[in-house]
Coordinates of C-alpha atoms in Angstrom, one line a residue:
X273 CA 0.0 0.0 0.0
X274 CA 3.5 2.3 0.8
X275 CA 4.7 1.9 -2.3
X276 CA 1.0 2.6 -4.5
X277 CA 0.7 5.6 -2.6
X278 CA 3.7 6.5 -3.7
X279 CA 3.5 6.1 -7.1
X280 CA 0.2 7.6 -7.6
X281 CA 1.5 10.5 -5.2
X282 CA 4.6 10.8 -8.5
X283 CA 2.0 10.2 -10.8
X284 CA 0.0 13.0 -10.0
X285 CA 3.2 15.2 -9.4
X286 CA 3.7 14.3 -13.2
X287 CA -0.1 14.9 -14.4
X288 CA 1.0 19.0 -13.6
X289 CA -1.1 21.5 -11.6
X290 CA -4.1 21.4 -13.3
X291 CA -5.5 18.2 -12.1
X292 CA -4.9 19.1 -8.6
X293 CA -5.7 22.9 -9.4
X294 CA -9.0 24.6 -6.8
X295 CA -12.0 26.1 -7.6
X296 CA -11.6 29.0 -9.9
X297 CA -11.3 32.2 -8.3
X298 CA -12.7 35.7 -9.7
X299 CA -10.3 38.6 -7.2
X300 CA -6.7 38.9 -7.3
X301 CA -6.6 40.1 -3.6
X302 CA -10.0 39.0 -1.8
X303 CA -10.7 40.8 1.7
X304 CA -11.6 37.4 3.0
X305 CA -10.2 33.7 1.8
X306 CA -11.1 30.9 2.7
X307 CA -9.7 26.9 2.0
X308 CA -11.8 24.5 2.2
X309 CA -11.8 20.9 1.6
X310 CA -14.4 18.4 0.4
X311 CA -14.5 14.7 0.5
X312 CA -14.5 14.6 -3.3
X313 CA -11.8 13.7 -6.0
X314 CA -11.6 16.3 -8.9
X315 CA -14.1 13.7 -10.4
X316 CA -16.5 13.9 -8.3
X317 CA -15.9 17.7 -7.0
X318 CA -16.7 19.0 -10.8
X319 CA -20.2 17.8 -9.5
X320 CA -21.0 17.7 -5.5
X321 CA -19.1 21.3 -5.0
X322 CA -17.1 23.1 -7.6
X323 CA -19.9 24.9 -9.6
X324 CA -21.5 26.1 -6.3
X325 CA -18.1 28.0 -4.8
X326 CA -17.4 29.1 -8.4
X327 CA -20.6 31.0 -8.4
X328 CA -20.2 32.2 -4.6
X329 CA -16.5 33.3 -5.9
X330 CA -18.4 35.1 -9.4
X331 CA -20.7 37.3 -6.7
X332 CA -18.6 37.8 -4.0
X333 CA -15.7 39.1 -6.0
X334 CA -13.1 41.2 -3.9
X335 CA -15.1 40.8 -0.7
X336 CA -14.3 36.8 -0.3
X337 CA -13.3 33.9 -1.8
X338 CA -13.3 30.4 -1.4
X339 CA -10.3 28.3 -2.5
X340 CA -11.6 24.5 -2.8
X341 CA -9.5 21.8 -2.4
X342 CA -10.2 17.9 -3.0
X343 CA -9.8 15.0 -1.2
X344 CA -6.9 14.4 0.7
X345 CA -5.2 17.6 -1.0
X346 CA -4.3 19.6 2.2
X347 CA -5.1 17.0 5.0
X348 CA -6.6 13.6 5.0
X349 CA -10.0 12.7 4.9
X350 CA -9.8 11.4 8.6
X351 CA -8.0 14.3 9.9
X352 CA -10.3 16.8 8.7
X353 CA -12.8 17.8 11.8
X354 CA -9.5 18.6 13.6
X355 CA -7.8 20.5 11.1
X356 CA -10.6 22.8 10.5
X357 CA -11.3 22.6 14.6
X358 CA -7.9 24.4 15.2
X359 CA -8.6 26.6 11.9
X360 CA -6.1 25.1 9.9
X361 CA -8.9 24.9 7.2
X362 CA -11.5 27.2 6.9
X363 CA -14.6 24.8 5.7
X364 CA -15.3 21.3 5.0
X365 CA -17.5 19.3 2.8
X366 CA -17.9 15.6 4.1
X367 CA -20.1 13.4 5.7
X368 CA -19.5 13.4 10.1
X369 CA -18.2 9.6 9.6
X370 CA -15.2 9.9 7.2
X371 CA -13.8 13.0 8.6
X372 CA -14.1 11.3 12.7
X373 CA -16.1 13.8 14.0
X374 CA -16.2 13.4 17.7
X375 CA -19.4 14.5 18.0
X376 CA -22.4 12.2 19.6
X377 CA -24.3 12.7 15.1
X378 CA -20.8 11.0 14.0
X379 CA -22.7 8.0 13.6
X380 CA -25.7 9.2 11.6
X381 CA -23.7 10.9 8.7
X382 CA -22.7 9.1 5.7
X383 CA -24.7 5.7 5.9
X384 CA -27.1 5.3 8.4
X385 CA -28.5 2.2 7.4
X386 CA -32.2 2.3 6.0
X387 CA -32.3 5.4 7.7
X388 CA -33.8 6.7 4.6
X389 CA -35.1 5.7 1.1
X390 CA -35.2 8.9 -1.0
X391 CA -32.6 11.7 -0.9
X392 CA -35.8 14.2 -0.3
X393 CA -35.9 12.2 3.0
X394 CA -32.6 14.1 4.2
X395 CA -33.6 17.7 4.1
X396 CA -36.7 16.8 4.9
X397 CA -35.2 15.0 8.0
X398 CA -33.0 18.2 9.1
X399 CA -35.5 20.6 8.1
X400 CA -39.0 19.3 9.7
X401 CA -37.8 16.6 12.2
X402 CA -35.3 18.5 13.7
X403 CA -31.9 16.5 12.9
X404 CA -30.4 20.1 11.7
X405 CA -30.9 21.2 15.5
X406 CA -29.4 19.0 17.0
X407 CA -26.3 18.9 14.8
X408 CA -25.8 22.5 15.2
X409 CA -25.9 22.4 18.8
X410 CA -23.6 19.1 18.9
X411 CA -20.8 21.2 16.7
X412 CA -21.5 24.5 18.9
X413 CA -19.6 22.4 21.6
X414 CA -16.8 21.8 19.7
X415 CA -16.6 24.9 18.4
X416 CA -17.3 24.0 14.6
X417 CA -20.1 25.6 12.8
X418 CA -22.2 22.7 11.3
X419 CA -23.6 25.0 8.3
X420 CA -26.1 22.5 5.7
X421 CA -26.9 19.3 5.3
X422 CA -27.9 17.6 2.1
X423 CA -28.4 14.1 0.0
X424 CA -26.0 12.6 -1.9
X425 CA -26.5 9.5 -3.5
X426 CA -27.7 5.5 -2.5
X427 CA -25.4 3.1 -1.2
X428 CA -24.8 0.2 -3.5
X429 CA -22.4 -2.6 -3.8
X430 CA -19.8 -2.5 -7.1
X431 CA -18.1 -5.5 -7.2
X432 CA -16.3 -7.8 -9.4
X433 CA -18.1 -11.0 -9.0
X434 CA -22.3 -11.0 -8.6
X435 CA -24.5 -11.0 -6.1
X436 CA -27.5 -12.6 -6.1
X437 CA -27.8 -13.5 -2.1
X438 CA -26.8 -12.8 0.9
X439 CA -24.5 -15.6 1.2
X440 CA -22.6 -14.1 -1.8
X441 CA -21.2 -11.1 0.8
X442 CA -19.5 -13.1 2.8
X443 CA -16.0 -13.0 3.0
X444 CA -15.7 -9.9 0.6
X445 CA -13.3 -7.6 1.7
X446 CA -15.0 -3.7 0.7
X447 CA -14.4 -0.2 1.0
X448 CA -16.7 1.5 2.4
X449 CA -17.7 4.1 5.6
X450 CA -17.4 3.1 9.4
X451 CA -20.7 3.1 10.4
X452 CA -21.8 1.1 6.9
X453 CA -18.9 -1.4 7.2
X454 CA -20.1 -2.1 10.7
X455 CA -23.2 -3.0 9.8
X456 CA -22.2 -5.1 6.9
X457 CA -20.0 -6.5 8.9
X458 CA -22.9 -8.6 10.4
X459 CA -23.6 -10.3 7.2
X460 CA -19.9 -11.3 6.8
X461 CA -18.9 -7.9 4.8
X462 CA -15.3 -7.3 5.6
X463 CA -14.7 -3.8 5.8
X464 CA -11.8 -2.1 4.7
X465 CA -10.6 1.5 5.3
X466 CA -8.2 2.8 2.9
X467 CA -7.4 6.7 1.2
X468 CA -10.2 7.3 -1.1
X469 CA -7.3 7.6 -3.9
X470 CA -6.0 4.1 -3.6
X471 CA -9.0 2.1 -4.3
X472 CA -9.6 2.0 -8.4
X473 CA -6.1 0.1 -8.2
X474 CA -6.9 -2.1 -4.7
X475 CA -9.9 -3.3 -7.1
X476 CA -7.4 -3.9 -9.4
X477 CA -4.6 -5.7 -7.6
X478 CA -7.1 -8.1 -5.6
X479 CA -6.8 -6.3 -2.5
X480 CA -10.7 -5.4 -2.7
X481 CA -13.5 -7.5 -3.7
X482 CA -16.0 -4.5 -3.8
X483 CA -16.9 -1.3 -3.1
X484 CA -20.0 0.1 -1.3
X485 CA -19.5 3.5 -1.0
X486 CA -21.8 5.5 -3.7
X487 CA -24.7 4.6 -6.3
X488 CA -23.6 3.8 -10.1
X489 CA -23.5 7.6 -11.1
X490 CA -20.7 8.2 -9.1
X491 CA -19.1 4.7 -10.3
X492 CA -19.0 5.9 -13.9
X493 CA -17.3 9.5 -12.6
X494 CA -14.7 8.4 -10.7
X495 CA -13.8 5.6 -12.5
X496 CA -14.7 2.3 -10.4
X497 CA -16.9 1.1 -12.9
X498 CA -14.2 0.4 -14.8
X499 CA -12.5 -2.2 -12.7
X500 CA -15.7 -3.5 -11.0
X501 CA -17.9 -5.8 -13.2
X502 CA -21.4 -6.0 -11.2
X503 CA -23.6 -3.4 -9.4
X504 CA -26.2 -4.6 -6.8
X505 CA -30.0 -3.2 -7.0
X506 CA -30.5 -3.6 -3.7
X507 CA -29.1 -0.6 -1.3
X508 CA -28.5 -0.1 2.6
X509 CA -29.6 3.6 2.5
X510 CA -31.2 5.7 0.2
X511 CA -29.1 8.7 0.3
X512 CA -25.9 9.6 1.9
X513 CA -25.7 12.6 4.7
X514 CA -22.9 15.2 3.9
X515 CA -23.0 18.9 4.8
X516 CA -20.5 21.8 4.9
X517 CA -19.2 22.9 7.6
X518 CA -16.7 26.0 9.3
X519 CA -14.3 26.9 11.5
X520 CA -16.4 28.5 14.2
X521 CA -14.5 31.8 14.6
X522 CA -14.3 32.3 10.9
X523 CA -18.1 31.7 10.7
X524 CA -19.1 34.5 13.4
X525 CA -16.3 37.0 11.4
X526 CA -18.5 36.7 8.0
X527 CA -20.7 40.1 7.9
X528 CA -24.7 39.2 7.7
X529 CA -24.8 39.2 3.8
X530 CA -22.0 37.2 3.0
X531 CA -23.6 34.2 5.3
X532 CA -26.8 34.3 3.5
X533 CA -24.6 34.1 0.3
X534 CA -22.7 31.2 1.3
X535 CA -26.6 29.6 2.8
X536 CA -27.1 30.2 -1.0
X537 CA -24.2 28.6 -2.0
X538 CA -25.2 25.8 -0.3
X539 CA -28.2 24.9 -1.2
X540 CA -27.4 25.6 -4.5
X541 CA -25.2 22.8 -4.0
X542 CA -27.7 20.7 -2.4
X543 CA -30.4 21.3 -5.8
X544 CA -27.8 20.6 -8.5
X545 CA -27.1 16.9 -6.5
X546 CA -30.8 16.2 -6.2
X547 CA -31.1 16.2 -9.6
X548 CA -28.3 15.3 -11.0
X549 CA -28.0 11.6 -8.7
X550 CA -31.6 11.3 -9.5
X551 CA -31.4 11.0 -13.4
X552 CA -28.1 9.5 -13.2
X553 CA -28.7 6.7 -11.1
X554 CA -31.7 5.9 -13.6
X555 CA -30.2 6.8 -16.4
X556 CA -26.9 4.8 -16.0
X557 CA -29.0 1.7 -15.0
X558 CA -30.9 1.9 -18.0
X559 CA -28.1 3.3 -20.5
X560 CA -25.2 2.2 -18.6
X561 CA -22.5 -0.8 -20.1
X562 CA -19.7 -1.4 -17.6
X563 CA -21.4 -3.1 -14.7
X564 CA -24.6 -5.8 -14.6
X565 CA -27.0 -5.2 -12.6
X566 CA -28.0 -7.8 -10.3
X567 CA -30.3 -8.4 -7.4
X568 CA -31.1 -10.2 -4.4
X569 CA -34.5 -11.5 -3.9
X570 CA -37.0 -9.1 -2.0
X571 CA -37.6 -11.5 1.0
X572 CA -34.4 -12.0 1.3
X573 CA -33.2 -9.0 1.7
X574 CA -36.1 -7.6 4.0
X575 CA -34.2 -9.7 6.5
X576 CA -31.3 -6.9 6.2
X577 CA -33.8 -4.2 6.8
X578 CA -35.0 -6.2 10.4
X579 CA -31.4 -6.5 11.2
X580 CA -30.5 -2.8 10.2
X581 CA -33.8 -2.0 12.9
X582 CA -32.2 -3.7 15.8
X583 CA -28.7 -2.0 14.9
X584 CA -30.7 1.4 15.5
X585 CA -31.4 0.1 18.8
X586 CA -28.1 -0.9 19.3
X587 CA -27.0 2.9 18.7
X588 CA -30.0 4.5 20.6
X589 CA -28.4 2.9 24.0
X590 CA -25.3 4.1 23.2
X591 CA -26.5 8.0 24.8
X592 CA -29.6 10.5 24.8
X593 CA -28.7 12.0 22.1
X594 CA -28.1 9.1 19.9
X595 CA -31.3 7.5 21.0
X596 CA -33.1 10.9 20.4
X597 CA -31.9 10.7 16.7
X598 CA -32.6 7.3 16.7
X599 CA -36.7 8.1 17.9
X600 CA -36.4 10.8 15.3
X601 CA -35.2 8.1 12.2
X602 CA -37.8 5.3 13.6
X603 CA -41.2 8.2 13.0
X604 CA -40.5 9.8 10.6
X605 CA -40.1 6.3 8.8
X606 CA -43.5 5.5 10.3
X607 CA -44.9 8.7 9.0
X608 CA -43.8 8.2 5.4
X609 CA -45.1 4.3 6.0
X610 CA -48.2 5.8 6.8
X611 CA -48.4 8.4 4.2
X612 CA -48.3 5.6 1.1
X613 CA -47.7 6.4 -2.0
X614 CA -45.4 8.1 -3.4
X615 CA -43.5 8.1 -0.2
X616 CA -43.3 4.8 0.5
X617 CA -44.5 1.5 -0.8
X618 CA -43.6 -2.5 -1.2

């Protein structure tokens, strides 16, 4: 692993600048500059990110700007609640998991599974139910501003052999996010952890088995569908949980109007992802050649949906605030079960 890292580390020394080149900015010498980091690869980033603090940069000209770096490029993934803690960064986009937050919502970012089925069911969670409360005052403690939270896409499996049952997961060794991998864990999954980078060629080498970490659009963009040769229907979550967050001090400095251009920003951001997972997920199942789609049977795999139940249970007794997210998941699931169609049926 020492060594690939340090060839794609020479390799993309080699590629020049521009692959590894931030956001665009529009002011020579900004009042205010920010750096923050997102999850994403420069893939990925064109999409989840970069047009959003290109058009803050466009409006805000000389009064702020946002440099945007990708995944790993100033600090690891993992490293990246304490770096911007201590102000080293600015902002972050990620998900509370991959970036160890210490906070008591770690858990419920990223994968939560079956925690939802739609990625409507996210804002819609943070917004009506109250999950965007209790994030904000979780961070407050540790002096983080926890800004937006949005939908990303479903979590599938991409792997190189099929899956038709549940049998078929055992043993694989996967990349995938904490909370996610120990779930999966309880159906034989092995999870792996490994930099975000180094994955396309762990598929390649044999070190992986699979990956479940996104839905298929994000497959074809960064590339794994090219070294994986099958893509599961069935999915533990229906959207992933990211959001933005800042550097607490940095936050409070902003004057009124450039928050409520960055809250733009944002959701911004969170409307061009709605959309653009949506069709592509459909589109690439439909349109798509580099993976086969396969499927395990419906009553089969209602049995991972019970067990995913009891692991909310298992993470409700784990403190009061978990088990008051937990309460929070467990209605308004019942309230959508209730409602019917279309918010939930079968």
């Amino acid at each position: 692993m020492t060594s690939r890292r340090k060839f794609l580390t020479s390799a993309a020394a080699l590629a020049g600048a521009t692959a590894l080149a931030p956001a665009r900015t529009f002011a020579a010498k900004p009042k205010i500059t920010w750096r923050m980091q997102t999850y994403a690869g420069p893939a990925l980033a064109e999409h989840v990110v970069k047009p959003a603090i290109e058009m803050f940069n466009r409006i805000a000209g000389e009064e702020m700007q946002i440099e945007l770096y990708f995944a790993d490029q100033l600090v690891p993934t993992g490293e990246l609640f304490r770096a911007l803690q201590k102000g080293i960064i600015d902002a972050v986009q990620s998900d509370d998991d991959s970036m160890a937050s210490p906070t008591e919502v770690t858990t419920f970012g990223g994968y939560f599974p079956f925690g939802s089925r739609y990625s409507l069911d996210v804002p819609v969670l943070f917004n009506q139910y109250g999950l965007g409360q209790i994030w904000e005052e979780e961070y407050a403690k540790v002096g983080v501003k926890h800004l937006s939270a949005g939908a990303w896409d479903p979590c599938h499996f991409a792997t190189k052999k099929p899956i038709t049952s549940l049998n078929d997961l055992k043993g694989l060794r996967v990349f995938t996010f904490p909370t996610a991998g120990r779930f999966l864990a309880k159906f034989g999954v092995v999870p792996v952890s490994i930099p975000w980078e180094d994955v396309e060629m762990a598929m390649q080498t044999g070190e992986l088995d699979g990956i479940a970490w996104s839905g298929i659009t994000e497959d074809y963009t960064v590339g794994w569908a090219n070294v994986t040769d099958y893509f599961l229907t069935n999915n533990i979550s229906g959207a992933w949980i990211g959001s933005f967050f800042a550097n607490m001090d940095r936050y409070n400095e902003l004057p009124a109007h450039l928050k409520d251009l960055l809250q733009l920003t944002m959701d911004s951001s969170h409307y061009y992802r709605q959309w653009w997972y949506w069709g592509g997920e459909a589109n690439l199942r439909v349109n798509g050649t580099k993976m086969k789609l396969t499927s395990i049977p419906d009553e089969e795999w209602a049995t991972v949906e019970a067990e995913a139940h009891k692991f909310w249970e298992t993470i409700a007794k784990e403190s009061p605030t978990k088990a008051k997210v937990v309460e929070i998941f467990k209605k308004y699931n019942a309230d959508m079960a209730k409602a019917g169609r279309p918010y939930r049926y079968g």
